[in-house]
CSV table of C-alpha atoms in Angstrom, one decimal:
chain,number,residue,atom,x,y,z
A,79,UNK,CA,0.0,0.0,0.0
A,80,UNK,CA,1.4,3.8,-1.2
A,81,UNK,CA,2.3,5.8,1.8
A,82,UNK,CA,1.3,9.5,1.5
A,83,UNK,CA,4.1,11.5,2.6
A,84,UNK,CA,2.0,14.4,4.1
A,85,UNK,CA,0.2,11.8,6.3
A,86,UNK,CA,3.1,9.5,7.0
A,87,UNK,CA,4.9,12.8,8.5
A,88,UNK,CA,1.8,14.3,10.5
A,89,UNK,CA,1.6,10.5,11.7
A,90,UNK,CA,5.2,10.5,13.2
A,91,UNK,CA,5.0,13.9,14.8
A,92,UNK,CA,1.8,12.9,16.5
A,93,UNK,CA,3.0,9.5,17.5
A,94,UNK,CA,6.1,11.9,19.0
A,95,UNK,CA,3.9,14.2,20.6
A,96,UNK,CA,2.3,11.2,22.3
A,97,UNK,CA,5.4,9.5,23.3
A,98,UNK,CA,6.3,13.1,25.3
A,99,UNK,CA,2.6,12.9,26.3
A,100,UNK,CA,3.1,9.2,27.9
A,101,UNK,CA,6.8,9.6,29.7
A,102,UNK,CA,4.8,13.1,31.6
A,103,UNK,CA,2.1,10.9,33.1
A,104,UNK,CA,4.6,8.5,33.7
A,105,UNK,CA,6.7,10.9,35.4
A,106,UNK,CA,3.6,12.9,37.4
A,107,UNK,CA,2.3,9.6,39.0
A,108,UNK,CA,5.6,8.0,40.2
A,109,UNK,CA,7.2,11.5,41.2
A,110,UNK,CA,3.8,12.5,42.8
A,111,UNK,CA,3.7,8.8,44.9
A,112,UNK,CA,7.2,9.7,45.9
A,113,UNK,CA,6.3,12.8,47.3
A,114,UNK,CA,3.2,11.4,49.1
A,115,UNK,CA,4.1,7.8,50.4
A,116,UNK,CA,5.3,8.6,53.9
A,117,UNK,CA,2.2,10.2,54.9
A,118,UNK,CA,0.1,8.0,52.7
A,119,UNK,CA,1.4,5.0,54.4
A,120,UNK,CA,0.7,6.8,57.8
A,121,UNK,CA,-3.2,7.4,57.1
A,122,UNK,CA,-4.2,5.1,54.0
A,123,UNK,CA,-2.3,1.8,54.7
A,124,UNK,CA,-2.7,1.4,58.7
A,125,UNK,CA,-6.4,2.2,58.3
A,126,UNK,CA,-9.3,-0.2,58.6
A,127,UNK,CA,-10.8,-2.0,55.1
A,128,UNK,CA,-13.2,0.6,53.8
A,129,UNK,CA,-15.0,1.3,50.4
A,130,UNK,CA,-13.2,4.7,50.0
A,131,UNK,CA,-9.9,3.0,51.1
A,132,UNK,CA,-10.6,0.0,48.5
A,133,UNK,CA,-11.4,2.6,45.6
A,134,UNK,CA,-7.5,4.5,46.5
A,135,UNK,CA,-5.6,1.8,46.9
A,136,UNK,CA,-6.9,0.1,43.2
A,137,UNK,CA,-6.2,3.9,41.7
A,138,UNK,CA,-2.9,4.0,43.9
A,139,UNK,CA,-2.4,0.3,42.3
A,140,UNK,CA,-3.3,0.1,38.6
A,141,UNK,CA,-2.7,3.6,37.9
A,142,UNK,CA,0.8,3.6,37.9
A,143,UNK,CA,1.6,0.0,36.6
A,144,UNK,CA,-0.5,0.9,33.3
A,145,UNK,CA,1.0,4.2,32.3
A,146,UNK,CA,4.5,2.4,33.2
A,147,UNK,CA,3.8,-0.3,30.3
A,148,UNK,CA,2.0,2.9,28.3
A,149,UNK,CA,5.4,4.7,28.5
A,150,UNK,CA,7.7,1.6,27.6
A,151,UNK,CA,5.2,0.5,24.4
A,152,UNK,CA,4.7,4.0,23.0
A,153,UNK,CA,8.8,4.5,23.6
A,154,UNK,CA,11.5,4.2,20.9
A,155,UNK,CA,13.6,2.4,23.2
A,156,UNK,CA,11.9,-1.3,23.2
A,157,UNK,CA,12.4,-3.7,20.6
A,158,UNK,CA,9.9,-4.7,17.8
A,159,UNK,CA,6.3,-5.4,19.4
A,160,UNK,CA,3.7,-8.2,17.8
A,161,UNK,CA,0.1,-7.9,16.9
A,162,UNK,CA,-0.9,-9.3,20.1
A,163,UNK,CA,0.9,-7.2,22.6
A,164,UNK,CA,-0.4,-3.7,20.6
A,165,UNK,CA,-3.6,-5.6,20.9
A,166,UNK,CA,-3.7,-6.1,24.8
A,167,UNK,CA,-1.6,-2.3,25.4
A,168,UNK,CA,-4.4,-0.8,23.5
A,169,UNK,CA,-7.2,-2.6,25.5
A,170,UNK,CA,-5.7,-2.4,28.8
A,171,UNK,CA,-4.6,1.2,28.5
A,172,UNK,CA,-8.9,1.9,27.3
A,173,UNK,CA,-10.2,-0.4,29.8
A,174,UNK,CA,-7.9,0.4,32.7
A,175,UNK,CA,-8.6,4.1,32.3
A,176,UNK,CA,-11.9,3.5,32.5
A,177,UNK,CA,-12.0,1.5,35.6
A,178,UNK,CA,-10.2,4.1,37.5
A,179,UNK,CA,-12.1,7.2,36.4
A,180,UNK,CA,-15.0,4.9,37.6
A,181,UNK,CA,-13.3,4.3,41.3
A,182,UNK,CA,-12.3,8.6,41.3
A,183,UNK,CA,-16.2,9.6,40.4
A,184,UNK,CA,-17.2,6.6,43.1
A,185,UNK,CA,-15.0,9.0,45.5
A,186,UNK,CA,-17.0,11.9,44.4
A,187,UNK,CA,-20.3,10.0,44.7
A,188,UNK,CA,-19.1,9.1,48.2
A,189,UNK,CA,-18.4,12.5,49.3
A,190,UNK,CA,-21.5,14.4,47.7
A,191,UNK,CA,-23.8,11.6,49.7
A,192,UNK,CA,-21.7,12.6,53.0
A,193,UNK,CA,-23.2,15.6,52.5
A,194,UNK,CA,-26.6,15.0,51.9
A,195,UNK,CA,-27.2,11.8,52.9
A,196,UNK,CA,-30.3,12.9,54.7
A,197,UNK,CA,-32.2,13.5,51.5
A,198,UNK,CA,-32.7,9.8,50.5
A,199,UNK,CA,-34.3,10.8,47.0
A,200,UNK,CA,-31.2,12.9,46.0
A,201,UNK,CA,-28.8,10.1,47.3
A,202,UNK,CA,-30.5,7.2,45.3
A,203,UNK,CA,-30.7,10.3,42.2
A,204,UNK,CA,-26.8,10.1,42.6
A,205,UNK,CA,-26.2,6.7,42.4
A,206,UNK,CA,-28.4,6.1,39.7
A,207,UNK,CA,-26.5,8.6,37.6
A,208,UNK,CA,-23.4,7.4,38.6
A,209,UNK,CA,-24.0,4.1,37.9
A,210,UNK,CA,-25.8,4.9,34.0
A,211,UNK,CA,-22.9,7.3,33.2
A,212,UNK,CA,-20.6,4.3,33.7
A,213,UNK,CA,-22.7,2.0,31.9
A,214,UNK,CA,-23.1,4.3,29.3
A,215,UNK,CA,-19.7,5.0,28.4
A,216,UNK,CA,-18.8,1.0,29.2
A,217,UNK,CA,-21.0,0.3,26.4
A,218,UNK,CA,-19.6,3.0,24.0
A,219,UNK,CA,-16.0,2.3,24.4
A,220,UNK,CA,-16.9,-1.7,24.0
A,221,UNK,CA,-18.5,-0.7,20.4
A,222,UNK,CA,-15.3,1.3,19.6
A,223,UNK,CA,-13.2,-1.4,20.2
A,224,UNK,CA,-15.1,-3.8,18.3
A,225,UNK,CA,-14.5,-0.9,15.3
A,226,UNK,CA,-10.4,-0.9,16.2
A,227,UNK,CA,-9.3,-4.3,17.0
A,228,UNK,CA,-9.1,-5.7,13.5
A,229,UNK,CA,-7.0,-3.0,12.5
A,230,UNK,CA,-5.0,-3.0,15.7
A,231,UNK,CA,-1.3,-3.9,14.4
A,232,UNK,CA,2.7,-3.1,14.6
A,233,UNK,CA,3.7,-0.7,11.9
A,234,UNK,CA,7.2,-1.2,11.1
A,235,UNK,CA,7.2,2.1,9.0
A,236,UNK,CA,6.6,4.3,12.1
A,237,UNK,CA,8.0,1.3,14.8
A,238,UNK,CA,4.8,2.1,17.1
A,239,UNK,CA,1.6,0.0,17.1
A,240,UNK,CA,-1.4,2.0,15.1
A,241,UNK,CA,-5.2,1.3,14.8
A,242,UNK,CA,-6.2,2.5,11.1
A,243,UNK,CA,-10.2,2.3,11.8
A,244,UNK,CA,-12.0,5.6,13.0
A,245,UNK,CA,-14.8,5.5,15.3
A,246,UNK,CA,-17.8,8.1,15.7
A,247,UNK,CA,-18.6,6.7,19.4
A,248,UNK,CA,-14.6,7.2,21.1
A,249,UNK,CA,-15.5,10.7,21.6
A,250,UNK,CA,-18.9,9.8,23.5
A,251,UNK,CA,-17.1,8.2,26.1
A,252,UNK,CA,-16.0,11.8,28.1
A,253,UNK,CA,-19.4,12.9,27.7
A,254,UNK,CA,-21.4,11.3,30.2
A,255,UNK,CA,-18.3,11.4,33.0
A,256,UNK,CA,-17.9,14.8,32.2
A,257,UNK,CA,-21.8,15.1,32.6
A,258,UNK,CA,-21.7,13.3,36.4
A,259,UNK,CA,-19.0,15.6,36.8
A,260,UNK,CA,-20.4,18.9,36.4
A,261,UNK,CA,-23.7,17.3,38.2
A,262,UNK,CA,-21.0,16.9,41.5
A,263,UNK,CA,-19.8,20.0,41.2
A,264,UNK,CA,-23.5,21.7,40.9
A,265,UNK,CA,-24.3,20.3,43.9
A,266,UNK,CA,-21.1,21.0,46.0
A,267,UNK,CA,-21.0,24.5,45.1
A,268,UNK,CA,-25.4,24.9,46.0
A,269,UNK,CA,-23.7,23.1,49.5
A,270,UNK,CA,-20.7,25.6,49.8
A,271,UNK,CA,-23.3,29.0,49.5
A,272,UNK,CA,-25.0,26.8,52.1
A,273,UNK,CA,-22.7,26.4,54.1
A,274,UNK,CA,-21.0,29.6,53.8
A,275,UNK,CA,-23.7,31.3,55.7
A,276,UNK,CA,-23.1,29.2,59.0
A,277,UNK,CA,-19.7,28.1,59.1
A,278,UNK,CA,-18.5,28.4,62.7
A,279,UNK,CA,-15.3,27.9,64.3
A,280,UNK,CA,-13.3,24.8,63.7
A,281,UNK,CA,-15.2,24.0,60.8
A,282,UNK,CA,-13.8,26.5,58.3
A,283,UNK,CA,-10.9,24.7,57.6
A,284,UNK,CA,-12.1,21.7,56.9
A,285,UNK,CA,-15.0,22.4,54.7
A,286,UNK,CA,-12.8,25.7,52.9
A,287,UNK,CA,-10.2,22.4,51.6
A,288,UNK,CA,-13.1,20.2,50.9
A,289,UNK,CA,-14.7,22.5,48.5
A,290,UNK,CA,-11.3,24.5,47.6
A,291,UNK,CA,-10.2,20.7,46.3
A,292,UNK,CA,-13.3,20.4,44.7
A,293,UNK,CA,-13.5,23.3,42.4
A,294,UNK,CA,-9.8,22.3,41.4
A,295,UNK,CA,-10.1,18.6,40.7
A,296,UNK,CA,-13.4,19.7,38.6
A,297,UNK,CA,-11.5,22.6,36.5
A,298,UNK,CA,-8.8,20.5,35.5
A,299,UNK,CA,-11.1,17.4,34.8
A,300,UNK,CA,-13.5,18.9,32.9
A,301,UNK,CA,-10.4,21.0,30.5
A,302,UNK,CA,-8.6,17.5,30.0
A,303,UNK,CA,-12.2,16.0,29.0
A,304,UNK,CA,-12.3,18.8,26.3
A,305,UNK,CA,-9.2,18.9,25.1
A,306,UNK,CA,-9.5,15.0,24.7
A,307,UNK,CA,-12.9,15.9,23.0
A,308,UNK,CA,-11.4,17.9,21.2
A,309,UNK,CA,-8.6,15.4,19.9
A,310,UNK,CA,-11.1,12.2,19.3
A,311,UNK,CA,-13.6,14.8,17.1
A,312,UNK,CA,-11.4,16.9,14.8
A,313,UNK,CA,-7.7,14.9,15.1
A,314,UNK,CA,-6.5,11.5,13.0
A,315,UNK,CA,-6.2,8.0,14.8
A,316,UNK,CA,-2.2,8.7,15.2
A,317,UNK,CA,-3.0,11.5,17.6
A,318,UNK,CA,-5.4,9.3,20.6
A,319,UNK,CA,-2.7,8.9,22.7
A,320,UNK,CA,-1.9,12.7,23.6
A,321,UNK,CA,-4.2,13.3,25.8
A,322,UNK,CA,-5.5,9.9,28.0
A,323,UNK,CA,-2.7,9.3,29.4
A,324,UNK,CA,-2.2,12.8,30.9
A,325,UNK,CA,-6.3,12.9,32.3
A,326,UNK,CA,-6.0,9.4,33.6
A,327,UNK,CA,-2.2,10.5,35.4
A,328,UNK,CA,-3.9,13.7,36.2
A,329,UNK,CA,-7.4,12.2,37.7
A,330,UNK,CA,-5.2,9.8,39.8
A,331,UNK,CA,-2.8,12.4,41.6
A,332,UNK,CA,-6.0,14.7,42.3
A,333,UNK,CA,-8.5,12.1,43.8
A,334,UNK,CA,-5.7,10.9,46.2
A,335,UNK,CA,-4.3,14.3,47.0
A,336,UNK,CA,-7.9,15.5,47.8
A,337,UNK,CA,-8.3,12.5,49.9
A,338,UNK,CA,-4.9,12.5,51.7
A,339,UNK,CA,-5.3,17.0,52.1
A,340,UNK,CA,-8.3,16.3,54.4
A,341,UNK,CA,-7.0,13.8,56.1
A,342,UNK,CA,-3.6,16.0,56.9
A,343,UNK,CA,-6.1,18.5,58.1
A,344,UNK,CA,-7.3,15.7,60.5
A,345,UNK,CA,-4.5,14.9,62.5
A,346,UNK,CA,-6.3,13.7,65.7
A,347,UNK,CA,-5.9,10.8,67.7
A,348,UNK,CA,-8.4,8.4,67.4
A,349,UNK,CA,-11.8,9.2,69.2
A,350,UNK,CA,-15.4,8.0,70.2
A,351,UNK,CA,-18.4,10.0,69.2
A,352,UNK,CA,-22.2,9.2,69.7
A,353,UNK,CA,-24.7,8.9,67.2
A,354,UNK,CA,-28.3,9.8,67.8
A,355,UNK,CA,-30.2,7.4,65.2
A,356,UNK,CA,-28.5,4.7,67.4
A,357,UNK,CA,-30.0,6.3,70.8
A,358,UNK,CA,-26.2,7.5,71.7
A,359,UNK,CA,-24.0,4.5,71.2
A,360,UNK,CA,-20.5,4.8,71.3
A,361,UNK,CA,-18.4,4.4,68.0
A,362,UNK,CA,-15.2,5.0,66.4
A,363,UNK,CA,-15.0,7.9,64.2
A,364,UNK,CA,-10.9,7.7,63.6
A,365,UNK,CA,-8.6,11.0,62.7
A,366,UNK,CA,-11.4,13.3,62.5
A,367,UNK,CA,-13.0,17.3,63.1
A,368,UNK,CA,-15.4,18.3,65.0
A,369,UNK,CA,-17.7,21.4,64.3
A,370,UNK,CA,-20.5,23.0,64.4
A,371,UNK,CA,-23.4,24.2,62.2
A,372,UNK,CA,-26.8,25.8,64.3
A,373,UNK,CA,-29.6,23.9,63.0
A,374,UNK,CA,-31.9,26.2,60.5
A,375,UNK,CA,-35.5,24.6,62.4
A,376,UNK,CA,-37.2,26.0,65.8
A,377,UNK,CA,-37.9,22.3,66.9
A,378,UNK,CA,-34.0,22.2,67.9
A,379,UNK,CA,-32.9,24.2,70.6
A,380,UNK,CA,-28.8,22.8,70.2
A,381,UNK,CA,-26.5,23.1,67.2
A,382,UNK,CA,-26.2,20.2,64.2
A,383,UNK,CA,-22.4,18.9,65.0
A,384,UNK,CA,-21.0,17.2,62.7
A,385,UNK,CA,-18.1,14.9,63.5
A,386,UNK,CA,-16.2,13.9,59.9
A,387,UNK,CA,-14.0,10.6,60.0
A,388,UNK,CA,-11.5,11.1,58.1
A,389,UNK,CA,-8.7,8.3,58.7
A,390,UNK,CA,-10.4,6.2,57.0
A,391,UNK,CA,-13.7,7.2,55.0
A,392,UNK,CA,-15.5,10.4,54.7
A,393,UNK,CA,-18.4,9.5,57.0
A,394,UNK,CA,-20.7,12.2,58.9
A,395,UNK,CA,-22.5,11.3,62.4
A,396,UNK,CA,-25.4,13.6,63.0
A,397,UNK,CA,-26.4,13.9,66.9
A,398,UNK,CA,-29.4,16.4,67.4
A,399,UNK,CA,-31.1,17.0,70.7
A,400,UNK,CA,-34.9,17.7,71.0
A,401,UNK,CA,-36.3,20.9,72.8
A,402,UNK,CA,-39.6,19.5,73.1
A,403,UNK,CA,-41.5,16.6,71.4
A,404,UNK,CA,-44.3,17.9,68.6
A,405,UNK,CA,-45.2,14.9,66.7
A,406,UNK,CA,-44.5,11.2,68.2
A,407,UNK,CA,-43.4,9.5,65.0
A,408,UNK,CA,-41.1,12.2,64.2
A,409,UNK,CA,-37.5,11.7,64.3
A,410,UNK,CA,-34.9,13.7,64.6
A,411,UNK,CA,-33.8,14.6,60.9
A,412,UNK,CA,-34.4,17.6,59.2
């Protein structure tokens, strides 16, 4: 088959531009990890087995080792790889990604339903359209594969692995993250004006880095979802490994970091709080803040405290105390 010189030489300088592209994610994660691992150790990996725990530590995990084998296959240094191996880089690099922007958004789920878990409509809403985002896109990246794998091969010309086939769907999967996303942030920011009326005391730290962290992580997600966007709409095949490798790097380092900042802002020892839905019985709440919020409802005479465990989960224990009984079946939520 005739090679087109024009094309042959855009392909190389993209295939360049994403070998640069690779070896900076690379780079971020590890040199990030190394910056990070003392303290991480201290609060992630002496911590009890929890959901948010098991979703950091499978980032922390496959993160790393991914764009690792993404840097080495997409380098000039290695030797000449086969059909097979392009095969299973391409697919593991698609479906690896994938998995961990899943575990980050379950992060974001977890956090947005810390704070308002009371609302039992809006928590199942937020499941629901975390879970169909994720099915969604699963579905649209396993059609776009189908499209690519028989043209999934080692090009000796350029000495990278290429995919000649062009699917209309591998955009579509950044749209309904990117949608979930912007739903998070909607909400955290209706919860910061919220909040920013009756913060009190010891809780202006905390909830300032919660929702500081918040607005960052979404920024930066929501530009590298464009400019990928961008690159799957308007750029050629050659050019689809600028920009994943840099979001997925990126997405990794700012889930953790968010994680691990409020936990830094909780060092405490290790206390026992009461919780009123279980009539005052005692529980562990690890490295954690206390603080107040008054409670916006005349049927409470005391403040809403909050005590947020940190060392090991972002859980919130609600204790109210009546003034006086109105209704008999009434509990104590507002």
């Amino acid at each position: 088959m005739a090679i087109n010189k024009s094309e042959l030489i855009t392909t190389v300088h993209n295939l360049f531009v994403g070998r640069l592209c690779s070896a900076s994610a690379f780079t971020l994660v590890w040199y990030d990890w190394a910056l990070v691992f003392p303290k991480e150790y201290e609060t992630m990996y002496k911590g009890r087995w929890s959901l948010p725990k098991a979703l950091l530590l499978y980032i922390r995990a496959i993160t790393p080792l991914c764009l690792t084998f993404t840097a080495v296959a997409s380098s000039d240094f290695r030797p000449a790889l086969s059909d097979l191996v392009c095969q299973v880089w391409i697919y593991m690099q698609s479906f690896g990604m994938l998995t961990c922007l899943f575990a980050a958004n379950g992060l974001l789920s977890l956090r947005l339903i810390a704070l308002y878990r009371r609302k039992r409509l809006l928590v199942w809403f937020i499941i629901s359209f975390y879970l169909s985002s994720y099915i969604t896109t699963l579905g649209l990246l396993t059609h776009s594969m189908t499209v690519f794998h028989g043209t999934i091969h080692y090009s000796e010309v350029v000495k990278s692995c290429q995919a000649t086939a062009h699917s209309r769907t591998m955009a579509a999967v950044f749209y309904a993250p990117a949608a979930f996303e912007t739903f998070v942030f909607g909400m955290t920011a209706y919860s910061a004006m919220k909040d920013a009326r009756i913060i009190t005391g010891n809780s202006a730290p905390f909830l300032i880095v919660l929702y500081r962290d918040e607005l960052i992580c979404f920024l930066v997600m929501i530009g590298l979802r464009v400019w990928n966007c961008w690159i799957y709409i308007t750029q050629p095949v050659s050019s689809y490994a600028m920009g994943t490798p840099f979001m997925w790097a990126a997405n990794a380092v700012l889930t953790i970091r968010v994680y691990l900042n409020l936990v830094w802002l909780a060092k405490k020892p290790l206390i026992t709080v009461s919780d009123y839905p279980n009539h005052g019985r005692a529980h562990e709440a690890g490295p954690s803040i206390n603080f107040r919020m008054p409670v916006d409802n005349p049927k409470y005479r005391s403040d809403k405290r909050y005590t947020v465990g940190l060392g090991n989960e972002l859980e919130m224990a609600h204790t109210f105390s009546r003034s006086h009984h109105e209704n008999e079946g009434e509990g104590g939520w507002t």
